[in-house]
Short mmCIF file of C-alpha atoms in Angstrom, two decimals:
data_model
loop_
_atom_site.label_atom_id
_atom_site.label_comp_id
_atom_site.label_asym_id
_atom_site.label_seq_id
_atom_site.Cartn_x
_atom_site.Cartn_y
_atom_site.Cartn_z
CA UNK A 1 -0.10 0.34 0.19
CA UNK A 2 2.81 2.21 0.78
CA UNK A 3 4.07 1.66 -2.95
CA UNK A 4 2.15 1.48 -5.22
CA UNK A 5 -0.31 4.87 -2.99
CA UNK A 6 0.89 6.92 -0.55
CA UNK A 7 1.99 6.22 3.17
CA UNK A 8 -0.82 8.01 4.17
CA UNK A 9 -3.04 5.05 3.14
CA UNK A 10 -1.17 2.53 4.84
CA UNK A 11 -1.46 4.80 7.90
CA UNK A 12 -4.88 4.78 7.59
CA UNK A 13 -4.73 0.52 6.54
CA UNK A 14 -2.83 0.51 10.29
CA UNK A 15 -5.28 2.53 12.07
CA UNK A 16 -8.27 0.38 11.30
CA UNK A 17 -6.63 -2.56 11.04
CA UNK A 18 -5.57 -2.32 14.55
CA UNK A 19 -8.86 -0.73 15.93
CA UNK A 20 -10.30 -3.68 14.11
CA UNK A 21 -7.92 -6.12 15.58
CA UNK A 22 -8.49 -4.92 19.44
CA UNK A 23 -12.47 -5.33 19.19
CA UNK A 24 -11.94 -8.83 18.22
CA UNK A 25 -9.49 -9.54 21.06
CA UNK A 26 -12.59 -8.33 23.26
CA UNK A 27 -14.49 -10.66 20.96
CA UNK A 28 -12.52 -13.57 21.85
CA UNK A 29 -12.22 -13.25 25.04
CA UNK A 30 -15.49 -12.16 25.83
CA UNK A 31 -17.59 -15.37 24.37
CA UNK A 32 -16.09 -18.33 24.88
CA UNK A 33 -16.18 -17.60 28.75
CA UNK A 34 -19.45 -16.10 28.74
CA UNK A 35 -20.76 -19.04 27.06
CA UNK A 36 -18.46 -21.72 30.07
CA UNK A 37 -20.10 -20.02 33.14
CA UNK A 38 -24.03 -20.37 31.27
CA UNK A 39 -23.05 -23.74 31.49
CA UNK A 40 -20.29 -24.56 33.94
CA UNK A 41 -20.49 -21.57 36.49
CA UNK A 42 -17.43 -20.67 36.15
CA UNK A 43 -17.16 -17.46 36.71
CA UNK A 44 -16.93 -15.45 33.69
CA UNK A 45 -14.61 -13.08 34.79
CA UNK A 46 -12.31 -15.55 35.94
CA UNK A 47 -12.13 -17.46 32.30
CA UNK A 48 -11.44 -13.99 30.63
CA UNK A 49 -8.04 -13.11 33.10
CA UNK A 50 -6.87 -16.72 32.20
CA UNK A 51 -7.22 -17.09 28.73
CA UNK A 52 -5.67 -13.49 28.93
CA UNK A 53 -3.64 -14.16 31.07
CA UNK A 54 -1.94 -17.62 29.56
CA UNK A 55 -2.39 -16.00 25.49
CA UNK A 56 -0.55 -12.84 26.64
CA UNK A 57 2.88 -14.79 28.51
CA UNK A 58 3.35 -17.32 25.39
CA UNK A 59 2.66 -15.23 22.53
CA UNK A 60 4.57 -12.16 23.54
CA UNK A 61 8.18 -14.87 24.64
CA UNK A 62 7.96 -16.81 21.55
CA UNK A 63 5.73 -14.33 19.12
CA UNK A 64 4.97 -16.33 15.57
CA UNK A 65 6.90 -19.17 16.33
CA UNK A 66 5.00 -19.90 19.46
CA UNK A 67 1.44 -18.39 17.85
CA UNK A 68 2.24 -21.43 15.35
CA UNK A 69 2.90 -23.97 17.28
CA UNK A 70 0.73 -22.87 19.94
CA UNK A 71 -2.22 -23.47 17.17
CA UNK A 72 -0.86 -26.55 16.46
CA UNK A 73 -1.15 -28.60 19.86
CA UNK A 74 -5.01 -26.75 20.09
CA UNK A 75 -5.73 -26.96 16.36
CA UNK A 76 -5.25 -30.91 17.45
CA UNK A 77 -7.42 -30.22 21.23
CA UNK A 78 -9.56 -28.74 18.77
CA UNK A 79 -10.80 -30.92 15.67
CA UNK A 80 -10.14 -34.31 18.25
CA UNK A 81 -12.52 -32.69 20.49
CA UNK A 82 -14.41 -32.22 18.00
CA UNK A 83 -14.32 -35.44 16.58
CA UNK A 84 -15.36 -37.06 20.79
CA UNK A 85 -18.80 -34.80 21.41
CA UNK A 86 -19.68 -35.94 17.51
CA UNK A 87 -19.08 -39.37 18.34
CA UNK A 88 -20.82 -38.94 21.21
CA UNK A 89 -24.31 -37.28 19.76
CA UNK A 90 -25.05 -40.32 17.14
CA UNK A 91 -24.42 -42.76 20.15
CA UNK A 92 -26.53 -41.54 22.39
CA UNK A 93 -29.41 -41.46 19.26
CA UNK A 94 -31.65 -44.72 19.57
CA UNK A 95 -30.29 -46.65 16.70
CA UNK A 96 -27.35 -44.74 15.77
CA UNK A 97 -26.47 -42.87 13.00
CA UNK A 98 -29.21 -44.58 10.60
CA UNK A 99 -31.67 -42.91 12.77
CA UNK A 100 -30.04 -39.75 13.37
CA UNK A 101 -29.49 -39.58 9.57
CA UNK A 102 -33.01 -40.50 9.01
CA UNK A 103 -34.31 -37.69 11.04
CA UNK A 104 -31.88 -34.83 10.25
CA UNK A 105 -33.76 -35.74 6.20
CA UNK A 106 -37.18 -35.52 7.20
CA UNK A 107 -36.79 -32.38 9.62
CA UNK A 108 -34.88 -31.00 6.51
CA UNK A 109 -31.73 -30.48 8.08
CA UNK A 110 -29.22 -31.70 4.87
CA UNK A 111 -31.73 -29.38 2.17
CA UNK A 112 -27.89 -26.35 1.86
CA UNK A 113 -28.78 -25.44 -1.39
CA UNK A 114 -31.33 -23.08 -0.99
CA UNK A 115 -30.97 -21.39 -5.11
CA UNK A 116 -33.98 -18.75 -3.72
CA UNK A 117 -32.98 -14.98 -4.12
CA UNK A 118 -33.56 -14.33 -1.20
CA UNK A 119 -30.91 -11.58 -0.03
CA UNK A 120 -31.90 -11.81 3.38
CA UNK A 121 -30.90 -14.62 4.91
CA UNK A 122 -27.47 -17.01 4.38
CA UNK A 123 -29.06 -18.89 1.00
CA UNK A 124 -26.86 -20.31 -1.41
CA UNK A 125 -25.98 -17.11 -3.76
CA UNK A 126 -25.41 -14.97 -0.32
CA UNK A 127 -23.33 -18.46 1.41
CA UNK A 128 -20.62 -18.09 -1.73
CA UNK A 129 -20.54 -14.36 -2.46
CA UNK A 130 -20.04 -13.60 0.98
CA UNK A 131 -17.80 -15.99 1.81
CA UNK A 132 -15.79 -15.42 -0.76
CA UNK A 133 -15.51 -11.87 -0.90
CA UNK A 134 -15.20 -12.83 3.02
CA UNK A 135 -11.57 -14.59 1.82
CA UNK A 136 -10.71 -12.19 0.02
CA UNK A 137 -10.84 -9.64 3.12
CA UNK A 138 -8.87 -11.95 5.04
CA UNK A 139 -5.90 -14.26 3.37
CA UNK A 140 -5.19 -10.26 1.64
CA UNK A 141 -5.80 -7.86 4.61
CA UNK A 142 -5.68 -9.56 6.96
CA UNK A 143 -2.20 -8.86 9.59
CA UNK A 144 -2.66 -13.05 11.93
CA UNK A 145 -3.49 -14.90 9.46
CA UNK A 146 -0.14 -12.95 6.40
CA UNK A 147 2.02 -13.54 9.22
CA UNK A 148 1.51 -17.03 9.70
CA UNK A 149 2.40 -18.23 5.60
CA UNK A 150 4.90 -15.72 5.19
CA UNK A 151 7.22 -17.51 8.16
CA UNK A 152 7.87 -20.00 5.09
CA UNK A 153 11.11 -19.98 3.16
CA UNK A 154 9.69 -19.57 -0.19
CA UNK A 155 6.72 -19.20 -2.36
CA UNK A 156 6.12 -22.92 -3.49
CA UNK A 157 5.81 -22.93 0.54
CA UNK A 158 4.21 -20.32 0.96
CA UNK A 159 1.85 -21.77 -1.70
CA UNK A 160 1.40 -25.72 -0.11
CA UNK A 161 0.48 -24.32 2.71
CA UNK A 162 -2.42 -22.26 0.69
CA UNK A 163 -3.84 -25.63 -0.62
CA UNK A 164 -3.67 -27.65 2.55
CA UNK A 165 -5.86 -24.77 4.86
CA UNK A 166 -8.26 -25.27 1.65
CA UNK A 167 -8.03 -28.84 1.19
CA UNK A 168 -8.21 -29.13 5.23
CA UNK A 169 -11.00 -26.37 5.54
CA UNK A 170 -13.68 -28.92 4.13
CA UNK A 171 -13.07 -31.99 6.25
CA UNK A 172 -13.26 -29.46 8.84
CA UNK A 173 -16.33 -27.41 7.88
CA UNK A 174 -18.50 -30.42 7.82
CA UNK A 175 -17.40 -32.06 10.68
CA UNK A 176 -18.83 -28.66 12.79
CA UNK A 177 -22.01 -28.37 10.84
CA UNK A 178 -22.37 -32.37 11.60
CA UNK A 179 -21.29 -31.43 15.08
CA UNK A 180 -24.63 -28.91 15.34
CA UNK A 181 -26.88 -31.07 13.36
CA UNK A 182 -25.77 -33.64 16.02
CA UNK A 183 -27.03 -31.78 18.60
CA UNK A 184 -30.23 -31.07 17.32
CA UNK A 185 -31.19 -35.09 16.90
CA UNK A 186 -30.02 -35.01 20.07
CA UNK A 187 -32.28 -32.64 21.76
CA UNK A 188 -35.20 -34.10 19.45
CA UNK A 189 -35.08 -37.16 21.46
CA UNK A 190 -34.32 -36.59 24.68
CA UNK A 191 -36.14 -32.99 24.96
CA UNK A 192 -36.02 -33.56 28.54
CA UNK A 193 -32.22 -33.15 28.80
CA UNK A 194 -32.31 -29.12 27.68
CA UNK A 195 -32.39 -26.87 30.18
CA UNK A 196 -35.29 -24.42 28.70
CA UNK A 197 -34.40 -21.57 30.72
CA UNK A 198 -30.55 -21.61 28.60
CA UNK A 199 -30.56 -17.66 27.24
CA UNK A 200 -29.57 -17.87 23.72
CA UNK A 201 -28.35 -21.83 21.61
CA UNK A 202 -24.84 -20.97 22.25
CA UNK A 203 -24.64 -22.84 25.29
CA UNK A 204 -26.38 -25.46 24.78
CA UNK A 205 -22.73 -27.41 22.90
CA UNK A 206 -21.52 -26.71 26.78
CA UNK A 207 -24.32 -27.58 27.99
CA UNK A 208 -24.13 -31.53 26.77
CA UNK A 209 -20.70 -31.19 27.19
CA UNK A 210 -21.47 -30.35 31.28
CA UNK A 211 -24.17 -33.10 31.62
CA UNK A 212 -23.93 -35.86 28.94
CA UNK A 213 -20.00 -36.42 28.61
CA UNK A 214 -17.66 -38.46 30.64
CA UNK A 215 -15.99 -35.90 33.62
CA UNK A 216 -12.43 -36.68 31.72
CA UNK A 217 -14.21 -36.39 27.85
CA UNK A 218 -15.81 -33.14 29.08
CA UNK A 219 -13.07 -31.73 30.48
CA UNK A 220 -10.71 -32.32 27.05
CA UNK A 221 -13.95 -30.88 25.11
CA UNK A 222 -13.76 -27.36 27.78
CA UNK A 223 -9.96 -27.07 26.78
CA UNK A 224 -10.70 -27.97 23.23
CA UNK A 225 -12.96 -24.34 23.43
CA UNK A 226 -10.05 -22.92 25.47
CA UNK A 227 -7.80 -22.99 22.53
CA UNK A 228 -10.53 -22.22 19.95
CA UNK A 229 -10.29 -18.78 21.78
CA UNK A 230 -6.57 -18.27 23.05
CA UNK A 231 -5.69 -19.33 19.46
CA UNK A 232 -6.90 -16.93 17.97
CA UNK A 233 -6.63 -14.52 20.86
CA UNK A 234 -2.44 -15.13 19.93
CA UNK A 235 -2.61 -14.33 16.11
CA UNK A 236 -4.09 -10.97 16.94
CA UNK A 237 -2.09 -10.05 19.52
CA UNK A 238 1.41 -11.46 17.74
CA UNK A 239 -0.70 -8.90 13.93
CA UNK A 240 -1.26 -5.99 16.05
CA UNK A 241 2.06 -5.66 17.67
CA UNK A 242 4.18 -6.44 14.10
CA UNK A 243 1.54 -3.55 12.75
CA UNK A 244 2.12 -0.87 15.35
CA UNK A 245 6.72 -1.43 15.39
CA UNK A 246 6.42 -1.70 11.66
CA UNK A 247 4.01 0.77 10.40
CA UNK A 248 4.82 2.60 13.47
CA UNK A 249 6.97 2.95 15.73
CA UNK A 250 9.87 2.18 13.48
CA UNK A 251 8.58 4.52 10.73
CA UNK A 252 8.23 7.72 13.03
CA UNK A 253 11.66 6.76 14.90
CA UNK A 254 13.83 5.30 12.57
CA UNK A 255 15.15 2.67 14.63
CA UNK A 256 17.28 -0.08 13.41
CA UNK A 257 18.40 -1.90 15.85
CA UNK A 258 16.38 -5.30 16.80
CA UNK A 259 16.80 -5.48 20.49
CA UNK A 260 14.76 -2.48 20.75
CA UNK A 261 12.09 -3.31 18.23
CA UNK A 262 11.86 -6.59 19.92
CA UNK A 263 11.34 -4.43 23.89
CA UNK A 264 8.57 -2.76 21.75
CA UNK A 265 6.77 -5.36 20.55
CA UNK A 266 6.41 -7.62 23.16
CA UNK A 267 5.55 -4.65 25.02
CA UNK A 268 3.06 -3.55 22.91
CA UNK A 269 2.10 -7.38 22.86
CA UNK A 270 1.25 -7.32 26.65
CA UNK A 271 -0.44 -3.65 26.46
CA UNK A 272 -2.82 -5.00 23.27
CA UNK A 273 -3.49 -7.58 25.49
CA UNK A 274 -4.21 -6.00 28.17
CA UNK A 275 -6.74 -3.77 26.70
CA UNK A 276 -8.47 -6.94 25.76
CA UNK A 277 -8.33 -7.83 28.99
CA UNK A 278 -9.83 -5.25 29.89
CA UNK A 279 -12.89 -4.27 27.37
CA UNK A 280 -13.79 -8.02 27.74
CA UNK A 281 -14.38 -8.21 31.23
CA UNK A 282 -16.08 -4.52 30.33
CA UNK A 283 -18.33 -6.62 27.62
CA UNK A 284 -19.38 -8.34 30.81
CA UNK A 285 -22.05 -5.71 31.62
CA UNK A 286 -23.40 -5.87 29.12
CA UNK A 287 -26.40 -6.70 26.60
CA UNK A 288 -24.18 -8.80 24.76
CA UNK A 289 -27.64 -9.74 22.34
CA UNK A 290 -27.88 -6.03 20.98
CA UNK A 291 -23.44 -5.84 21.36
CA UNK A 292 -22.62 -8.82 19.23
CA UNK A 293 -25.06 -7.37 16.48
CA UNK A 294 -23.05 -3.93 16.31
CA UNK A 295 -19.88 -5.11 16.45
CA UNK A 296 -21.01 -7.68 13.55
CA UNK A 297 -21.34 -4.22 11.82
CA UNK A 298 -18.85 -1.96 12.49
CA UNK A 299 -15.85 -5.00 12.45
CA UNK A 300 -17.14 -5.47 8.39
CA UNK A 301 -16.92 -1.78 7.83
CA UNK A 302 -13.11 -1.74 8.32
CA UNK A 303 -12.18 -5.29 6.45
CA UNK A 304 -14.32 -4.13 3.80
CA UNK A 305 -12.60 -0.99 3.44
CA UNK A 306 -9.00 -2.41 3.37
CA UNK A 307 -9.85 -5.83 1.45
CA UNK A 308 -10.60 -2.84 -0.67
CA UNK A 309 -7.46 -0.95 0.05
CA UNK A 310 -5.58 -4.14 -1.65
CA UNK A 311 -8.40 -5.33 -4.95
CA UNK A 312 -7.84 -1.81 -6.37
CA UNK A 313 -3.90 -2.02 -5.56
CA UNK A 314 -3.78 -5.03 -7.29
CA UNK A 315 -6.27 -4.45 -10.10
CA UNK A 316 -5.91 -1.74 -11.42
CA UNK A 317 -2.79 0.83 -12.42
CA UNK A 318 -5.72 3.87 -12.75
CA UNK A 319 -6.49 4.37 -9.23
CA UNK A 320 -4.29 6.39 -7.50
CA UNK A 321 -4.41 7.76 -4.04
CA UNK A 322 -6.74 9.29 -3.81
CA UNK A 323 -9.18 7.63 -5.77
CA UNK A 324 -8.89 5.16 -3.49
CA UNK A 325 -9.03 7.14 -0.30
CA UNK A 326 -12.96 8.65 -2.18
CA UNK A 327 -13.17 4.31 -2.39
CA UNK A 328 -12.82 3.70 1.42
CA UNK A 329 -15.23 6.51 1.88
CA UNK A 330 -17.25 5.69 -0.24
CA UNK A 331 -17.71 1.93 1.19
CA UNK A 332 -18.40 3.15 4.92
CA UNK A 333 -20.57 5.17 3.65
CA UNK A 334 -22.75 2.61 1.66
CA UNK A 335 -22.22 0.10 4.61
CA UNK A 336 -24.23 2.55 6.81
CA UNK A 337 -26.70 2.84 4.18
CA UNK A 338 -27.05 -0.70 3.94
CA UNK A 339 -27.57 -1.08 7.45
CA UNK A 340 -30.28 1.23 7.62
CA UNK A 341 -32.06 0.90 5.09
CA UNK A 342 -32.56 -2.53 3.65
CA UNK A 343 -32.01 -5.84 5.51
CA UNK A 344 -29.40 -8.22 2.80
CA UNK A 345 -27.63 -10.35 5.37
CA UNK A 346 -24.58 -9.49 7.41
CA UNK A 347 -22.63 -12.46 5.18
CA UNK A 348 -23.25 -10.12 2.36
CA UNK A 349 -21.56 -6.99 4.46
CA UNK A 350 -18.02 -7.83 3.43
CA UNK A 351 -18.45 -8.70 -0.77
CA UNK A 352 -20.35 -4.91 -0.33
CA UNK A 353 -18.00 -2.68 0.91
CA UNK A 354 -15.49 -4.79 -1.12
CA UNK A 355 -17.23 -4.36 -4.57
CA UNK A 356 -18.54 -0.73 -3.51
CA UNK A 357 -14.86 0.45 -2.30
CA UNK A 358 -13.43 -0.96 -6.21
CA UNK A 359 -15.73 0.96 -7.72
CA UNK A 360 -15.94 3.92 -6.73
CA UNK A 361 -12.62 4.42 -6.32
CA UNK A 362 -12.86 3.91 -10.63
CA UNK A 363 -14.73 6.01 -11.04
CA UNK A 364 -13.53 8.46 -8.65
CA UNK A 365 -10.36 7.91 -11.13
CA UNK A 366 -11.79 9.78 -14.32
CA UNK A 367 -12.27 12.55 -11.74
CA UNK A 368 -8.63 12.56 -9.83
CA UNK A 369 -6.72 11.35 -12.84
CA UNK A 370 -4.42 8.29 -13.29
CA UNK A 371 -2.69 7.54 -10.19
CA UNK A 372 1.59 7.24 -10.63
#
C-alpha cells in the first residue's frame, strides 16, 4: 500500500486494522467465557483473565513461532474434541447413525442448497458471494492470517500452506456443521435433557458437554473451547504488535536496532492483550444480544475497506491515492446506508464493502486522474 499509493494509505490501513484487532481481541475473550459461564458456573471474569494472561505470556515470549506451534497443539485438541463429541452425540441417539440421519432428513437438515433469490437469508448465492469476499478479505488484508503464510522459506511453501489450509478446511467445516445437526437430533430425541431456561443457543453445546459426557472427556472439550479462543487470540495480539512496531514505531522513530524493536513489540503485545482483557470484562457488564450485532456490523465496516484498498492496488493501475481514499470512504457510507435502509444478510457486508470501494475508486479516478 505504501509503494502502490502513498504512506497516508498505509497509515490509514494500519490504523483501521489495529482498531479491528482491538475489538476482535475483546470479543474472542468474552464470548467463550460467556458460554462457559452459562453452563459450568465458572466465573466469566475468571475465564477472561485465565485466557488473557496465559496467551499474553506465551505469545509475547515466543513471538510468531509460539503462535504457530501453539496453533498446531490447539488445533489438534479442538478437532480431536469435536470428533469425540460427534461420536457421543450419534451414540446417544436411539438407533445410532442411521436413525440420526433419518431424523435429520425428515426435518430438512440436509437441505443446504437453497437457490432462492432472497438476499436477507444465508441462501446459496448469499453464502457463495459473501463467503468468497470474506475469504478475499482474510487472505489479503488480515495480518493475523498473512503473517502465518509468510513465515515459510519461499513462495512454493506459501502455496503449499494455502492449498493445505483450503483442503483441510472442508472436512473440518463438515465436522462442525455435523455437530450442529447432531445436537439438534440428540435433543429432539431427548427433550427432557434440554435446559429450557438457557438464554441463547450458544450455550447448548457447552450444556451437552457438561451434562452428558464423562468427566475426562468433558474436560478435554472445555479445553478445546479455550484452545480455539486462545489460538485466535495469540495471532491477533502478535499481528497487531507487528503492525504497530513496523508501521508506526520503526517509521516514526527511524530505529534500526533489532533489540529495541523486539522490546517495543513485546511491551506492545502485553499492552494489547491487557487492553483486550479490560474490554472483555467491560463487555461482560452489557447486554450481549444487541452488542454483538453492533460489533459484527462495525467489524464488517473495518475489514471490507481494507480489502478494497488491496483490490484497487492489485487489479488496476489507474486508481491513485486520492481515488483509493475516496473508494475507501465511499464503501463505509454504502455499508452504513445498507445497515439503516435495507435488510440484506450480514454475510454480504464484506462483498458490498469490497466491490463498492473498488467501483467508487475506479470511477473517481476519472475525476482525480490516473495514479502515478
